[in-house]
Short mmCIF file of C-alpha atoms in Angstrom, two decimals:
data_model
loop_
_atom_site.label_atom_id
_atom_site.label_comp_id
_atom_site.label_asym_id
_atom_site.label_seq_id
_atom_site.Cartn_x
_atom_site.Cartn_y
_atom_site.Cartn_z
CA MET A 331 10.58 -0.87 -20.07
CA SER A 332 12.08 -4.27 -18.02
CA LEU A 333 10.01 -4.46 -15.55
CA SER A 334 10.35 -6.75 -12.82
CA ILE A 335 9.08 -7.03 -9.51
CA ARG A 336 10.90 -8.51 -6.21
CA VAL A 337 10.60 -8.43 -2.50
CA ALA A 338 12.58 -5.61 -1.00
CA LYS A 339 16.11 -5.86 0.27
CA ALA A 340 17.67 -3.58 3.28
CA THR A 341 19.89 -1.82 0.31
CA ASP A 342 16.73 -0.63 -1.28
CA SER A 343 15.90 1.72 1.12
CA HIS A 344 18.16 4.42 0.41
CA GLU A 345 16.03 4.57 -3.47
CA LEU A 346 12.60 4.15 -1.37
CA VAL A 347 12.69 7.09 0.41
CA PRO A 348 12.89 9.24 -2.37
CA LEU A 349 10.57 7.47 -4.25
CA ALA A 350 7.88 7.66 -1.37
CA ALA A 351 8.69 11.14 -1.35
CA ARG A 352 7.87 11.74 -4.95
CA THR A 353 4.69 9.26 -5.04
CA PHE A 354 3.08 10.01 -1.21
CA PRO A 355 1.97 13.39 -2.19
CA LEU A 356 -0.05 12.20 -5.53
CA ALA A 357 -2.66 10.19 -2.86
CA CYS A 358 -3.32 13.07 -0.86
CA PRO A 359 -6.43 15.74 -1.78
CA PRO A 360 -5.09 18.79 -3.15
CA GLU A 361 -6.09 21.27 -0.25
CA MET A 362 -3.86 19.47 2.08
CA ASP A 363 -1.23 21.30 3.49
CA GLN A 364 1.94 20.75 2.00
CA ALA A 365 4.24 21.04 5.47
CA ALA A 366 1.86 18.36 7.01
CA ILE A 367 2.27 16.44 3.83
CA GLN A 368 5.98 17.02 4.51
CA GLN A 369 5.90 16.28 7.97
CA PHE A 370 4.55 13.37 7.24
CA ILE A 371 6.91 11.85 4.36
CA ARG A 372 10.13 12.73 7.05
CA ASP A 373 8.57 11.07 10.00
CA GLU A 374 6.91 7.73 8.47
CA LEU A 375 8.54 7.36 5.26
CA ASN A 376 12.13 7.41 5.96
CA ASP A 377 14.94 5.35 6.20
CA GLU A 378 14.97 3.80 9.29
CA VAL A 379 11.25 3.12 8.75
CA PHE A 380 11.90 1.29 5.50
CA ARG A 381 14.30 -1.08 7.17
CA ARG A 382 12.22 -1.91 9.81
CA TRP A 383 9.60 -2.65 7.28
CA ILE A 384 11.92 -4.66 5.08
CA ALA A 385 13.34 -6.79 8.15
CA ASP A 386 10.21 -7.50 10.01
CA GLU A 387 8.75 -11.16 9.49
CA ASP A 388 5.13 -9.72 9.40
CA THR A 389 5.55 -7.16 6.57
CA TYR A 390 5.75 -7.76 2.98
CA VAL A 391 7.65 -5.41 0.61
CA LEU A 392 7.76 -5.55 -2.44
CA VAL A 393 9.37 -3.36 -5.47
CA ALA A 394 9.15 -2.62 -8.86
CA THR A 395 11.98 -2.13 -11.14
CA ASP A 396 12.79 -1.07 -14.74
CA GLY A 397 16.18 -2.07 -14.96
CA ALA A 398 18.02 -1.22 -12.09
CA MET A 399 15.61 1.77 -11.11
CA LEU A 400 12.81 1.27 -8.67
CA VAL A 401 9.84 2.50 -9.61
CA GLY A 402 7.23 1.48 -7.41
CA TYR A 403 6.38 -0.28 -4.20
CA SER A 404 3.98 -1.71 -1.60
CA VAL A 405 4.06 -2.52 1.88
CA CYS A 406 1.57 -5.33 3.10
CA ILE A 407 1.63 -5.38 7.12
CA HIS A 408 -0.32 -8.46 8.75
CA GLY A 409 -2.46 -8.60 11.44
CA GLU A 410 -3.29 -5.06 11.17
CA ILE A 411 -6.61 -3.99 11.53
CA PRO A 412 -8.55 -0.27 10.63
CA THR A 413 -8.30 2.09 13.45
CA ASN A 414 -10.16 5.57 13.55
CA ALA A 415 -12.52 3.88 11.04
CA GLN A 416 -16.36 3.29 10.59
CA LEU A 417 -17.10 -0.14 9.38
CA HIS A 418 -19.81 -2.39 7.83
CA GLN A 419 -17.96 -5.11 7.99
CA ASP A 420 -15.37 -6.65 10.66
CA LEU A 421 -11.84 -8.03 9.35
CA PRO A 422 -10.54 -10.50 11.12
CA PRO A 423 -7.59 -9.93 12.35
CA ALA A 424 -5.46 -12.64 12.70
CA THR A 425 -6.01 -13.48 8.88
CA SER A 426 -6.12 -9.87 7.84
CA VAL A 427 -3.56 -7.50 5.82
CA MET A 428 -3.42 -3.75 5.47
CA LEU A 429 -2.07 -2.54 2.22
CA SER A 430 -0.19 0.35 3.78
CA LYS A 431 1.89 1.25 1.14
CA PHE A 432 0.96 0.95 -2.74
CA TYR A 433 2.86 3.58 -4.73
CA VAL A 434 4.39 3.80 -8.85
CA ASP A 435 6.13 6.46 -9.54
CA PRO A 436 4.43 9.17 -11.93
CA ASP A 437 6.69 8.85 -14.97
CA PHE A 438 5.63 5.50 -15.01
CA HIS A 439 1.79 5.41 -14.45
CA GLY A 440 -0.17 3.71 -17.48
CA ALA A 441 2.49 1.44 -18.25
CA GLY A 442 1.52 -1.32 -16.03
CA VAL A 443 3.25 -1.60 -12.97
CA SER A 444 0.64 -1.37 -10.75
CA GLN A 445 -1.23 -4.20 -12.48
CA LYS A 446 1.97 -6.26 -12.31
CA LEU A 447 2.89 -5.24 -8.81
CA MET A 448 -0.58 -6.49 -7.69
CA SER A 449 -0.74 -9.69 -9.38
CA HIS A 450 2.57 -10.42 -7.86
CA LEU A 451 1.23 -9.29 -4.38
CA LEU A 452 -2.30 -11.52 -4.58
CA GLU A 453 0.22 -14.88 -6.06
CA HIS A 454 2.17 -14.44 -2.94
CA TYR A 455 -1.05 -14.57 -0.59
CA ILE A 456 -2.30 -17.96 -2.30
CA THR A 457 -0.27 -19.89 -0.12
CA THR A 458 -0.65 -18.40 3.00
CA GLU A 459 -3.55 -18.51 5.98
CA HIS A 460 -4.28 -14.67 4.97
CA GLU A 461 -7.74 -14.34 4.30
CA TRP A 462 -8.50 -10.16 3.28
CA LEU A 463 -6.44 -7.28 2.12
CA TRP A 464 -7.77 -4.38 3.13
CA LEU A 465 -6.04 -0.87 2.59
CA GLY A 466 -7.52 3.04 2.84
CA THR A 467 -7.01 5.92 0.50
CA ASN A 468 -8.11 9.38 0.67
CA GLN A 469 -12.05 9.73 -0.66
CA ALA A 470 -11.10 12.10 -2.88
CA ASN A 471 -8.46 9.66 -4.82
CA GLN A 472 -10.69 8.78 -7.54
CA ARG A 473 -8.22 7.55 -9.88
CA ALA A 474 -6.66 4.86 -7.07
CA ILE A 475 -10.79 4.10 -5.79
CA SER A 476 -11.07 3.31 -9.25
CA PHE A 477 -8.03 0.74 -9.70
CA TYR A 478 -8.71 -1.23 -6.49
CA GLU A 479 -12.34 -1.78 -7.49
CA ARG A 480 -11.62 -3.06 -10.84
CA LEU A 481 -9.22 -5.73 -9.00
CA GLY A 482 -12.49 -6.96 -6.88
CA PHE A 483 -12.25 -4.55 -3.81
CA GLN A 484 -15.16 -3.37 -2.10
CA GLN A 485 -15.56 -0.22 0.54
CA ILE A 486 -16.47 -1.49 3.78
CA GLY A 487 -16.02 2.03 5.07
CA THR A 488 -14.22 4.84 6.27
CA ARG A 489 -11.52 6.20 8.33
CA GLU A 490 -9.65 9.28 9.58
CA PHE A 491 -5.78 9.31 8.55
CA ASN A 492 -3.61 11.51 10.10
CA VAL A 493 -1.34 13.23 7.68
CA GLY A 494 1.63 14.90 9.77
CA GLY A 495 -1.11 16.32 12.47
CA THR A 496 -3.43 16.49 9.83
CA ASN A 497 -6.88 14.44 9.72
CA ALA A 498 -7.88 13.23 5.96
CA LYS A 499 -11.10 11.08 5.10
CA ASP A 500 -10.18 7.95 3.77
CA VAL A 501 -12.42 5.33 1.89
CA VAL A 502 -11.70 1.69 3.51
CA LEU A 503 -11.19 -0.93 0.86
CA ALA A 504 -11.21 -4.56 1.26
CA ARG A 505 -10.87 -7.66 -0.86
CA ARG A 506 -10.87 -11.66 0.04
CA LEU A 507 -7.48 -12.86 -0.92
CA PRO A 508 -7.45 -15.70 -3.78
CA SER A 509 -6.40 -19.34 -2.06
CA LEU A 510 -5.38 -22.64 -4.12
CA ASP A 511 -8.98 -23.74 -3.31
CA ASP A 512 -10.10 -21.02 -5.56
CA ARG A 513 -8.10 -22.51 -8.41
#
């Protein structure tokens, strides 16, 4: 495996769309309606959405590649804070980053892709003014929750997340971003 991480390009969208279609259902609770999942993928993870994220200066999109093949991706949106949430810690909008998407192809689970993708992401934010990285993940997604907790994320609340017209219960996790002062 020749794994590398890089900033996404507009030409990656044609591979990101099917990767998202393969990976997003893995984060959904098993009882979620498949039609709702497919509607979310169609509406929220399509070519237009990926191209908009990649072009947006307030969004940071990374891809993990094995050779020429995309095997993972992340989407960070600057200035976003949790909505539809019950939090026991407030996050400052100006310095918070939402880890909106963080997915690895199931064929590459356990191969270190997630760790390398997250390391690259955290390294990027060392030289920025951003202080917090947060995410929501389904409360039944124990594999993801455990991964994020090993990386220093802590649960700061819960939220409802709409997937194709169906509300899902998410935990909200956050961690301080590293800074140059931490080194």
